mmCIF file of C-alpha atoms in Angstrom:
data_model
loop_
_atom_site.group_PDB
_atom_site.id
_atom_site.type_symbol
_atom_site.label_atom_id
_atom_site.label_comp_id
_atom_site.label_asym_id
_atom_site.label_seq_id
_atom_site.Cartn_x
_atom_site.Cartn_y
_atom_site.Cartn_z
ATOM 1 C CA UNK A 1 99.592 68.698 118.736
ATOM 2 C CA UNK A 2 102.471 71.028 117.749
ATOM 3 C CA UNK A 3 101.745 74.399 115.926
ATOM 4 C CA UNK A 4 103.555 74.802 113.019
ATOM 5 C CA UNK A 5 105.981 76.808 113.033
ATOM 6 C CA UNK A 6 105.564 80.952 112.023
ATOM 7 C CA UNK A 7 107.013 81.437 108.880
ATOM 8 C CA UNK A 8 110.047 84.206 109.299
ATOM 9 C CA UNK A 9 109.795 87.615 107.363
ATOM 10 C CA UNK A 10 106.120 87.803 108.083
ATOM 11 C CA UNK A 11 104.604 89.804 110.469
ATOM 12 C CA UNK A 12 100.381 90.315 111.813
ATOM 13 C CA UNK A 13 99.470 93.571 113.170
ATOM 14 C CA UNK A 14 96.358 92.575 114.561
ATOM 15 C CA UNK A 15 93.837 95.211 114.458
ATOM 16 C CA UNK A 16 90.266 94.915 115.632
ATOM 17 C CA UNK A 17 87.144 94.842 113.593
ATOM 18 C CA UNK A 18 86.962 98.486 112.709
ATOM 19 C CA UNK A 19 90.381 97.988 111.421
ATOM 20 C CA UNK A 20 91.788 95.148 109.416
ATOM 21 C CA UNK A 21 94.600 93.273 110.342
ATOM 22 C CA UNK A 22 97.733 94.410 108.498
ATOM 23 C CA UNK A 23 100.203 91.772 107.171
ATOM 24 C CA UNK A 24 103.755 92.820 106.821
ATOM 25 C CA UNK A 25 106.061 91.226 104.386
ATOM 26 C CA UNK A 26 109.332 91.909 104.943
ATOM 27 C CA UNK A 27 113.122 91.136 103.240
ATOM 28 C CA UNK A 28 115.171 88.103 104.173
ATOM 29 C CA UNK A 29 117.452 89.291 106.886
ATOM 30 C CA UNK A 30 120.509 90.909 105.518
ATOM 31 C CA UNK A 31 119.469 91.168 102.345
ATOM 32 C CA UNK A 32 118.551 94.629 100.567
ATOM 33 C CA UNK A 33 114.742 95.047 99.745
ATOM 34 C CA UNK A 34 111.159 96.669 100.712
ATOM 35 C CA UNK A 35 108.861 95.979 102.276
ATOM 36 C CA UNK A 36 105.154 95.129 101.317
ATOM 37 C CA UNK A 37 102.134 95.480 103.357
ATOM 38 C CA UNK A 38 98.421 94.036 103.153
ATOM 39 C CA UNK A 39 95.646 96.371 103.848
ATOM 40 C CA UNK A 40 95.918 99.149 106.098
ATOM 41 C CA UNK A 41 92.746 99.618 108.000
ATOM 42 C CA UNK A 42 90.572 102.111 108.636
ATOM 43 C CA UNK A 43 90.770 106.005 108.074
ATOM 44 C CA UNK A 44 89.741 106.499 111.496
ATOM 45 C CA UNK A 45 93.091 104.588 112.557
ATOM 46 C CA UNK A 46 95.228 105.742 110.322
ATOM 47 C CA UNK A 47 97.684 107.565 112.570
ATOM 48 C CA UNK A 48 98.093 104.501 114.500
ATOM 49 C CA UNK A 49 98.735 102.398 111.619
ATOM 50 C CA UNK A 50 101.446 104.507 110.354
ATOM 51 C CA UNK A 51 102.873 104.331 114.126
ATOM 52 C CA UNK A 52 102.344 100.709 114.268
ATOM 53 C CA UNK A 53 104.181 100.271 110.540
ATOM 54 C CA UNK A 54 107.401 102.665 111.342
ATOM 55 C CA UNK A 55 108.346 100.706 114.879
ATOM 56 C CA UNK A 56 107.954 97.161 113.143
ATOM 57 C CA UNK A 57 109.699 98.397 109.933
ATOM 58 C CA UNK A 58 112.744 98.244 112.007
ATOM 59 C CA UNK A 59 113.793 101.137 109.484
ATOM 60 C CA UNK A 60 113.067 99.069 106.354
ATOM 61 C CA UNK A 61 111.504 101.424 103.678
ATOM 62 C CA UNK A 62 108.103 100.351 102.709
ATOM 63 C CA UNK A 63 108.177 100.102 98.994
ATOM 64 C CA UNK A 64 104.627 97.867 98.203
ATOM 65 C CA UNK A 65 100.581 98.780 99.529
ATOM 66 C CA UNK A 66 98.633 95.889 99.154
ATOM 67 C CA UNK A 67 94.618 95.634 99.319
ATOM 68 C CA UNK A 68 93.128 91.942 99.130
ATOM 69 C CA UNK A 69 89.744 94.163 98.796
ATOM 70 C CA UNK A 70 88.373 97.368 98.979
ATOM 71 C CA UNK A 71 86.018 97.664 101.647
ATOM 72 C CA UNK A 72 86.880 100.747 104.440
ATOM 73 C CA UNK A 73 88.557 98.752 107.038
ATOM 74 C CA UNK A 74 91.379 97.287 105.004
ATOM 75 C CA UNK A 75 92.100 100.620 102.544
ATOM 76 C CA UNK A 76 91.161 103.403 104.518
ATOM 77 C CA UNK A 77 94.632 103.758 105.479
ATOM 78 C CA UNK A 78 96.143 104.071 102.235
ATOM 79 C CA UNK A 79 95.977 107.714 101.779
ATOM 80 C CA UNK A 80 98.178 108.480 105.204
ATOM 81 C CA UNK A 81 100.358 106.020 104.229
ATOM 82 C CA UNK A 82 101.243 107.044 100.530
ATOM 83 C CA UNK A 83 101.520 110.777 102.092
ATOM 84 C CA UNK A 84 104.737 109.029 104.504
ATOM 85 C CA UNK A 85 105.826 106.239 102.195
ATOM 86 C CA UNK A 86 107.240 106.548 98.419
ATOM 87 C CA UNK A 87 105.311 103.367 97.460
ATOM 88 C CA UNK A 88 103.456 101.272 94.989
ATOM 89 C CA UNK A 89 99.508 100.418 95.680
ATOM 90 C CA UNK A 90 98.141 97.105 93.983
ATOM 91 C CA UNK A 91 94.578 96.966 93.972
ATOM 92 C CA UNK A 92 92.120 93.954 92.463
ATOM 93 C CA UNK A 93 92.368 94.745 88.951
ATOM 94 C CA UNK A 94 88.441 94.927 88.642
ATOM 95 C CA UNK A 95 88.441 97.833 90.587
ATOM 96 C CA UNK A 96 91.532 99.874 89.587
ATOM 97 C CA UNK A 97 89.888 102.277 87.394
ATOM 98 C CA UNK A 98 87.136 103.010 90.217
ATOM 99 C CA UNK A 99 89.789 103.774 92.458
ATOM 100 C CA UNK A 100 91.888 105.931 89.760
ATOM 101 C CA UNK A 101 88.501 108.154 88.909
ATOM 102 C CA UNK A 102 87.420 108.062 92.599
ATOM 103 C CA UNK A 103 84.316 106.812 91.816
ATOM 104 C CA UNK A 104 82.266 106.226 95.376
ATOM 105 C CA UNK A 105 79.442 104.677 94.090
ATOM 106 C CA UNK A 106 81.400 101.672 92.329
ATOM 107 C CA UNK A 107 83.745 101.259 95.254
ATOM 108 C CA UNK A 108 80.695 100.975 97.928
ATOM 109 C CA UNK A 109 80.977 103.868 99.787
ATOM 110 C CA UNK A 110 78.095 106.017 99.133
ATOM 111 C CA UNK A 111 75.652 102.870 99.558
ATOM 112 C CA UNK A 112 77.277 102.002 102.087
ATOM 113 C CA UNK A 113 77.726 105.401 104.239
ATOM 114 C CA UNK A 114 81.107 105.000 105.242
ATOM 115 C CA UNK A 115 83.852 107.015 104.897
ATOM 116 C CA UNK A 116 87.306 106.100 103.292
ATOM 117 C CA UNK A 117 90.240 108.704 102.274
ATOM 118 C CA UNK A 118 90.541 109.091 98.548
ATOM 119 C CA UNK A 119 93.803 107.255 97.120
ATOM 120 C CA UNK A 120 95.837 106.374 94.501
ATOM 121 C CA UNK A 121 96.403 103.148 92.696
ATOM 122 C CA UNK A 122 99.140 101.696 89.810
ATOM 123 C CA UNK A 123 99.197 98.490 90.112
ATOM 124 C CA UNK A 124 96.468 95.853 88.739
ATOM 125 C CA UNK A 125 96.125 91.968 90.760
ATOM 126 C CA UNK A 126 94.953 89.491 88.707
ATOM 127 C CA UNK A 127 93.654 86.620 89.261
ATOM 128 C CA UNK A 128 96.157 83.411 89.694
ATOM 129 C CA UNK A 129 98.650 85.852 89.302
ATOM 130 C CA UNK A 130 102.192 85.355 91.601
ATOM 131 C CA UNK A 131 103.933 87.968 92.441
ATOM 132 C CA UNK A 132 107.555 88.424 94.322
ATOM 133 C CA UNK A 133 106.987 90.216 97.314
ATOM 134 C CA UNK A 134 110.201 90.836 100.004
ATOM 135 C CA UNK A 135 111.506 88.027 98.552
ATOM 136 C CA UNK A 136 108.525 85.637 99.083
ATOM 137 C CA UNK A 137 106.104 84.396 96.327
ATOM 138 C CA UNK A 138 102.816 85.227 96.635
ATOM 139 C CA UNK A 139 99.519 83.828 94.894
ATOM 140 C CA UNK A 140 96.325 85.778 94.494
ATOM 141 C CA UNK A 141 93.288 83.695 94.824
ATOM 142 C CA UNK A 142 89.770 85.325 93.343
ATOM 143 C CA UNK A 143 87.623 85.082 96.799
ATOM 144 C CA UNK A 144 84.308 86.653 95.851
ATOM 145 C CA UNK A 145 81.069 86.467 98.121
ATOM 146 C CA UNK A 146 81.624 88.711 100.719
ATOM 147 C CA UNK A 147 82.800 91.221 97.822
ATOM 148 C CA UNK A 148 82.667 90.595 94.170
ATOM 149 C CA UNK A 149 86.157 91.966 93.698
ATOM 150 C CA UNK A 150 87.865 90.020 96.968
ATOM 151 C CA UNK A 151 91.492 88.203 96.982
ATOM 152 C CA UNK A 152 92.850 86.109 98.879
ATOM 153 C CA UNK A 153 96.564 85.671 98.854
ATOM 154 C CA UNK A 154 98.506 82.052 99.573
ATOM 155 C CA UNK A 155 101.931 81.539 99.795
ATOM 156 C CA UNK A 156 102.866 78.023 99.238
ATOM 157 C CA UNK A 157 106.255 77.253 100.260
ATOM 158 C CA UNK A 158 104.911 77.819 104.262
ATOM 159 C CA UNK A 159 101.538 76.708 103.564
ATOM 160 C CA UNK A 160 100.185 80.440 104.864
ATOM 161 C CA UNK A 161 97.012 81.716 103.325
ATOM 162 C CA UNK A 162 96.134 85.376 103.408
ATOM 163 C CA UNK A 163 92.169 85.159 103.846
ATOM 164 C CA UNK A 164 90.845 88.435 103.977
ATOM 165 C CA UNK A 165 87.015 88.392 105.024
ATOM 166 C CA UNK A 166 86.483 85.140 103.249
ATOM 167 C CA UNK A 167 87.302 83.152 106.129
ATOM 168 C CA UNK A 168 87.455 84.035 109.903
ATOM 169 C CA UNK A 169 88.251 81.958 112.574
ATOM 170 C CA UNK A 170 84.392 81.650 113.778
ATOM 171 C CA UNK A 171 82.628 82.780 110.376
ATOM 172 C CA UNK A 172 83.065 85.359 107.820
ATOM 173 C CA UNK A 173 82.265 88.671 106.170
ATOM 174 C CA UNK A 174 78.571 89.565 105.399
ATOM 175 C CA UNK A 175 77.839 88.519 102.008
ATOM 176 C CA UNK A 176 76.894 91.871 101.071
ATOM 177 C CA UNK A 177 75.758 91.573 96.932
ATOM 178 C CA UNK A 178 73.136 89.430 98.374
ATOM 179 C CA UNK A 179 71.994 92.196 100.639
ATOM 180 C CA UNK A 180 71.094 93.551 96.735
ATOM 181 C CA UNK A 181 69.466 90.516 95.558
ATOM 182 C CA UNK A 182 73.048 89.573 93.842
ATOM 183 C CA UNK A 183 73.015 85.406 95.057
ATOM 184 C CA UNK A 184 76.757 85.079 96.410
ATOM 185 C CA UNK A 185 75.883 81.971 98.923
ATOM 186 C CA UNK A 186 77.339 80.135 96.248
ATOM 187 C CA UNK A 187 80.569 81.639 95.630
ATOM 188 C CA UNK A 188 80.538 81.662 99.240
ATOM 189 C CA UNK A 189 80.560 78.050 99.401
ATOM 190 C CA UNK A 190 83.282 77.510 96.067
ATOM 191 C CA UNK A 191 85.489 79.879 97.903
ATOM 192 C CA UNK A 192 85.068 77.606 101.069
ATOM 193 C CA UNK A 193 85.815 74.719 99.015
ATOM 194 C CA UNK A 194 88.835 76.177 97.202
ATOM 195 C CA UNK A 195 90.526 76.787 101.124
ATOM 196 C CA UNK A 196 90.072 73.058 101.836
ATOM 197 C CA UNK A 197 91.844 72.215 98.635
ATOM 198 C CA UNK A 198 95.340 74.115 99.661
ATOM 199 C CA UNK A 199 97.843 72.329 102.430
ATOM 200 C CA UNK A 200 97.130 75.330 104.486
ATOM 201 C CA UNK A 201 98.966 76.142 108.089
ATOM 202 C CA UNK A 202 98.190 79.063 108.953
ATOM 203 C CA UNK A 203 95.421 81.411 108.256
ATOM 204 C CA UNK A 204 95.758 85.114 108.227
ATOM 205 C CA UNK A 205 91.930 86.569 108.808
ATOM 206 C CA UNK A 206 91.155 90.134 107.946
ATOM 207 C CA UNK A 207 89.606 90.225 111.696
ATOM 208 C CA UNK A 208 91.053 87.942 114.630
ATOM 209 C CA UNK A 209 94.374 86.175 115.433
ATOM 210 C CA UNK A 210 96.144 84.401 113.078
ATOM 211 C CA UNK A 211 94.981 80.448 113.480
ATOM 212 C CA UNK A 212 96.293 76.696 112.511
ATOM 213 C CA UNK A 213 92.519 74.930 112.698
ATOM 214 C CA UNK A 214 91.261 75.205 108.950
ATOM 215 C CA UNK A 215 89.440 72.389 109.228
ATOM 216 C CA UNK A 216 87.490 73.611 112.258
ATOM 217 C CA UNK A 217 86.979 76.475 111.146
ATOM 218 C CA UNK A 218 85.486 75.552 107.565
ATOM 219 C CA UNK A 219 83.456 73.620 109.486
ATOM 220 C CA UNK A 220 82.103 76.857 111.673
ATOM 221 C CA UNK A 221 81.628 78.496 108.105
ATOM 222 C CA UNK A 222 79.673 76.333 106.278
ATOM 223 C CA UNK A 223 76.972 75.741 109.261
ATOM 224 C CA UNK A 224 77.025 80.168 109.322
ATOM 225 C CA UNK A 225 76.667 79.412 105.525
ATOM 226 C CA UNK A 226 73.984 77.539 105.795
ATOM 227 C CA UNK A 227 71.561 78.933 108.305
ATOM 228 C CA UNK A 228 72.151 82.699 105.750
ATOM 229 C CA UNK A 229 70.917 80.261 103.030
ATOM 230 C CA UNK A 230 67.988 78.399 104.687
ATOM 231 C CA UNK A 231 67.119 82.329 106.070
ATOM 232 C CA UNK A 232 68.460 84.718 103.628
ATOM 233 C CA UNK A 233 66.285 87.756 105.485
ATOM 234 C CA UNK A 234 67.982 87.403 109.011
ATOM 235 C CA UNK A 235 71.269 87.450 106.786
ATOM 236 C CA UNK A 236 70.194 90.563 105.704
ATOM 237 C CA UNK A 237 68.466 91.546 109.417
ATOM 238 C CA UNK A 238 72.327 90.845 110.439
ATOM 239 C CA UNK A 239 73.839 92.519 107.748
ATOM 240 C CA UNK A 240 71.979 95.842 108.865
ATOM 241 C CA UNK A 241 72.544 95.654 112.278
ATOM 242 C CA UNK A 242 76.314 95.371 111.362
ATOM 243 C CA UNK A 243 76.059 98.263 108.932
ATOM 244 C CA UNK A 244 75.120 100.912 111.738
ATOM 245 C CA UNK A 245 77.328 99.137 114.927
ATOM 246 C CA UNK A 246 80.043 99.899 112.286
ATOM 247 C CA UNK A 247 79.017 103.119 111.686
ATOM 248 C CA UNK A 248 79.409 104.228 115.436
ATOM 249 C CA UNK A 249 82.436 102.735 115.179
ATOM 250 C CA UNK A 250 83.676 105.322 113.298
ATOM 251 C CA UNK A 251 82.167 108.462 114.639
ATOM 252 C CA UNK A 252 82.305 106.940 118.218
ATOM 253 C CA UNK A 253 79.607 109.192 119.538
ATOM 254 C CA UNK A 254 76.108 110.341 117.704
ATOM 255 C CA UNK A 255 73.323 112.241 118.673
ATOM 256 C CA UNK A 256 70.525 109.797 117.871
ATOM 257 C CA UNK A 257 68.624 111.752 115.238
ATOM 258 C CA UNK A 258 71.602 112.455 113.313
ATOM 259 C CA UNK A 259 72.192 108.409 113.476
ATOM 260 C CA UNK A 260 68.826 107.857 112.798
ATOM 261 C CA UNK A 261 69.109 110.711 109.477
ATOM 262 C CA UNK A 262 72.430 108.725 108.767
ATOM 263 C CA UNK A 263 70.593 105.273 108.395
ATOM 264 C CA UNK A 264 67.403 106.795 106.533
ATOM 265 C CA UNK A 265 69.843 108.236 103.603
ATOM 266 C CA UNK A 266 71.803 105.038 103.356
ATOM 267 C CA UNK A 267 70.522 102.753 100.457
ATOM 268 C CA UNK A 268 72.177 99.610 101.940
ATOM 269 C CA UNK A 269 70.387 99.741 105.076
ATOM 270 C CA UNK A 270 67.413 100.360 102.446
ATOM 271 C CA UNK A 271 68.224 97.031 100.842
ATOM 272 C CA UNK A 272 68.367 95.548 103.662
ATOM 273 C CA UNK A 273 65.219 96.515 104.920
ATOM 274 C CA UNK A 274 63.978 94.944 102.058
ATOM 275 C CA UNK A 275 65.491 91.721 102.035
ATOM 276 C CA UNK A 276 64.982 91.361 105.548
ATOM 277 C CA UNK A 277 61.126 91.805 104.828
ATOM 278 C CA UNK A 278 60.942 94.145 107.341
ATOM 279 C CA UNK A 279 58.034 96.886 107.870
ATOM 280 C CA UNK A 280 57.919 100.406 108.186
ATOM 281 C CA UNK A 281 59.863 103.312 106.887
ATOM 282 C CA UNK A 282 63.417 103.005 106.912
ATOM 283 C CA UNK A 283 63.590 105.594 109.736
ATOM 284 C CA UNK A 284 61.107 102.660 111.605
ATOM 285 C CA UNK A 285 63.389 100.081 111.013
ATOM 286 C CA UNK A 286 66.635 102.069 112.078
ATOM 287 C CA UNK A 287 65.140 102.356 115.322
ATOM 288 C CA UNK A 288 64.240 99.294 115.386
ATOM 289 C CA UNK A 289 67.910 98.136 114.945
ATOM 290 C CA UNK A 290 69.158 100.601 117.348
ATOM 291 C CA UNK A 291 66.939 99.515 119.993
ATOM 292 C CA UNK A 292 68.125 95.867 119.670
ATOM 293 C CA UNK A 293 71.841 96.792 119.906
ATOM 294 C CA UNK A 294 71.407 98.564 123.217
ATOM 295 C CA UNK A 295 69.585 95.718 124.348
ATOM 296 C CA UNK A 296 72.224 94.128 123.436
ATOM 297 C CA UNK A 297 74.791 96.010 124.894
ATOM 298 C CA UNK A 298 76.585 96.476 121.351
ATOM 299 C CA UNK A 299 76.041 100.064 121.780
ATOM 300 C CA UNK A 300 75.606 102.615 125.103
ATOM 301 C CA UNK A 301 73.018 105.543 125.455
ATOM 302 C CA UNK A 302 73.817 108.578 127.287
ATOM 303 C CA UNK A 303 70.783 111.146 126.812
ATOM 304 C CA UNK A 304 70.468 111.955 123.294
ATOM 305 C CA UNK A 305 73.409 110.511 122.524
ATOM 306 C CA UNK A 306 74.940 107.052 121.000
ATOM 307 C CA UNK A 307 78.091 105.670 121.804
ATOM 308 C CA UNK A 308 79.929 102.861 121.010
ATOM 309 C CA UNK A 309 81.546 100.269 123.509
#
């Protein structure tokens, strides 16, 4: 069976999982106009964002920063980017006055323990709201489970659907108000539900290629769905071990006490200890987790040190 074809004007950076993908919009070909880009990754990447962005603007000026949410790896690079680019930055309108006071607790930060570059924002999205982008019309989609505040973006007239962590190709993003005894399975599952409605072609993930098999891969989400809701504690088991592979991520390299200080300060991973029923002080469980992702070969110890691979 034939792929459809890739809609013109539209352009995936693919990134890895420390780093969103970044979705460039740009201007019908000969016609004047900005550019508009979706998320912009982590801080930690930031620099090779912005190098990324100026060879495929093709010396288009980018005039639009768009964030479908606001978790580190898809705004981190906002602040770089405003300092090169005389731009607009359109955040969900829930969060826009968190982001305008700085405000790390209501943005997830501090509970989470990552870091993210302080930036501005003008520009509410609402809800159902469509927008003209570099010519194209865009819809935004309320997406929350993974995060309470998440769009998703769809743009009919090519049938391509900008799905943030909602959907992946094999899964999605950890549901992470549950991880605070917040249920979000079920928005989960409505958000599912809403994909299947739209003629969809492609799907844009926040993580992963670009991919045509919606139906597969709603499939792949709902049985993920449902083993986090017949087992909501190895959800949240999961959700820690993902909280601290991430966080040598971004540092790269830790000495292990000042990981293990890292996770015993970090009220997520506190959260999750308790959802996950697990015993023992938090410094207990940390090294708990850490153990397992060696074992697993997630991460790589060298001495007294951590390191990511």
């Amino acid at each position: 069976m034939l792929e459809p074809t890739w809609p013109d004007n539209l352009r995936v950076l693919e990134r890895g999982w420390l780093s969103s993908n970044n979705i460039l919009l740009m201007p019908p070909e000969g016609e004047a106009g900005s550019a508009v880009l979706i998320d912009s990754g982590h801080s930690a990447h930031a620099e090779q964002t912005q190098a990324l962005l100026a060879h495929a603007l093709q010396g288009r000026t980018l005039g639009r920063l768009v964030n479908t949410h606001l978790h580190s790896d898809h705004c981190g690079g906002n602040a770089l980017l405003q300092h090169h680019h005389d731009l607009t930055t359109a955040v969900p309108a829930s969060q826009l006055t968190a982001v305008q006071r700085w405000d790390r607790e209501a943005l997830s930060y501090a509970a989470t323990g990552q870091r993210c570059d302080a930036f501005r924002a003008e520009e509410p999205l609402f809800t159902g709201e469509t927008m003209q982008w570099a010519g194209q019309s865009w819809t935004s989609l309320a997406a929350p489970g993974h995060d309470p505040h998440a769009l998703m973006l769809w743009r009919d007239d090519v049938g391509v659907l900008v799905a943030g962590d909602a959907l992946w190709e094999n899964g999605f993003g950890v549901v992470f108000p549950e991880l605070e005894g917040v249920g979000a399975f079920d928005e989960v599952a409505q958000v599912l539900d809403l994909i299947e409605t739209l003629p969809v072609r492609w799907v844009i993930p926040g993580h992963g290629a670009a991919f045509t098999d919606v139906a597969g891969a709603l499939q792949r989400a709902r049985r993920r769905l449902a083993a986090h809701r017949a087992a909501p504690h190895r959800h949240a088991r999961h959700a820690a071990k993902v909280l601290v592979k991430y966080h040598l991520m971004e540092e790269l390299r830790q000495d292990v006490q000042t990981l293990l200080d890292w996770a015993e300060t970090t009220p997520l991973l506190h959260s999750c200890q308790a959802r996950a029923q697990e015993p023992g002080t938090p410094r207990e469980f940390a090294e708990r987790l850490l153990l397992e992702l060696l074992e697993a070969g997630a991460l790589r110890r060298e001495g007294q040190v951590i390191l990511d691979v």
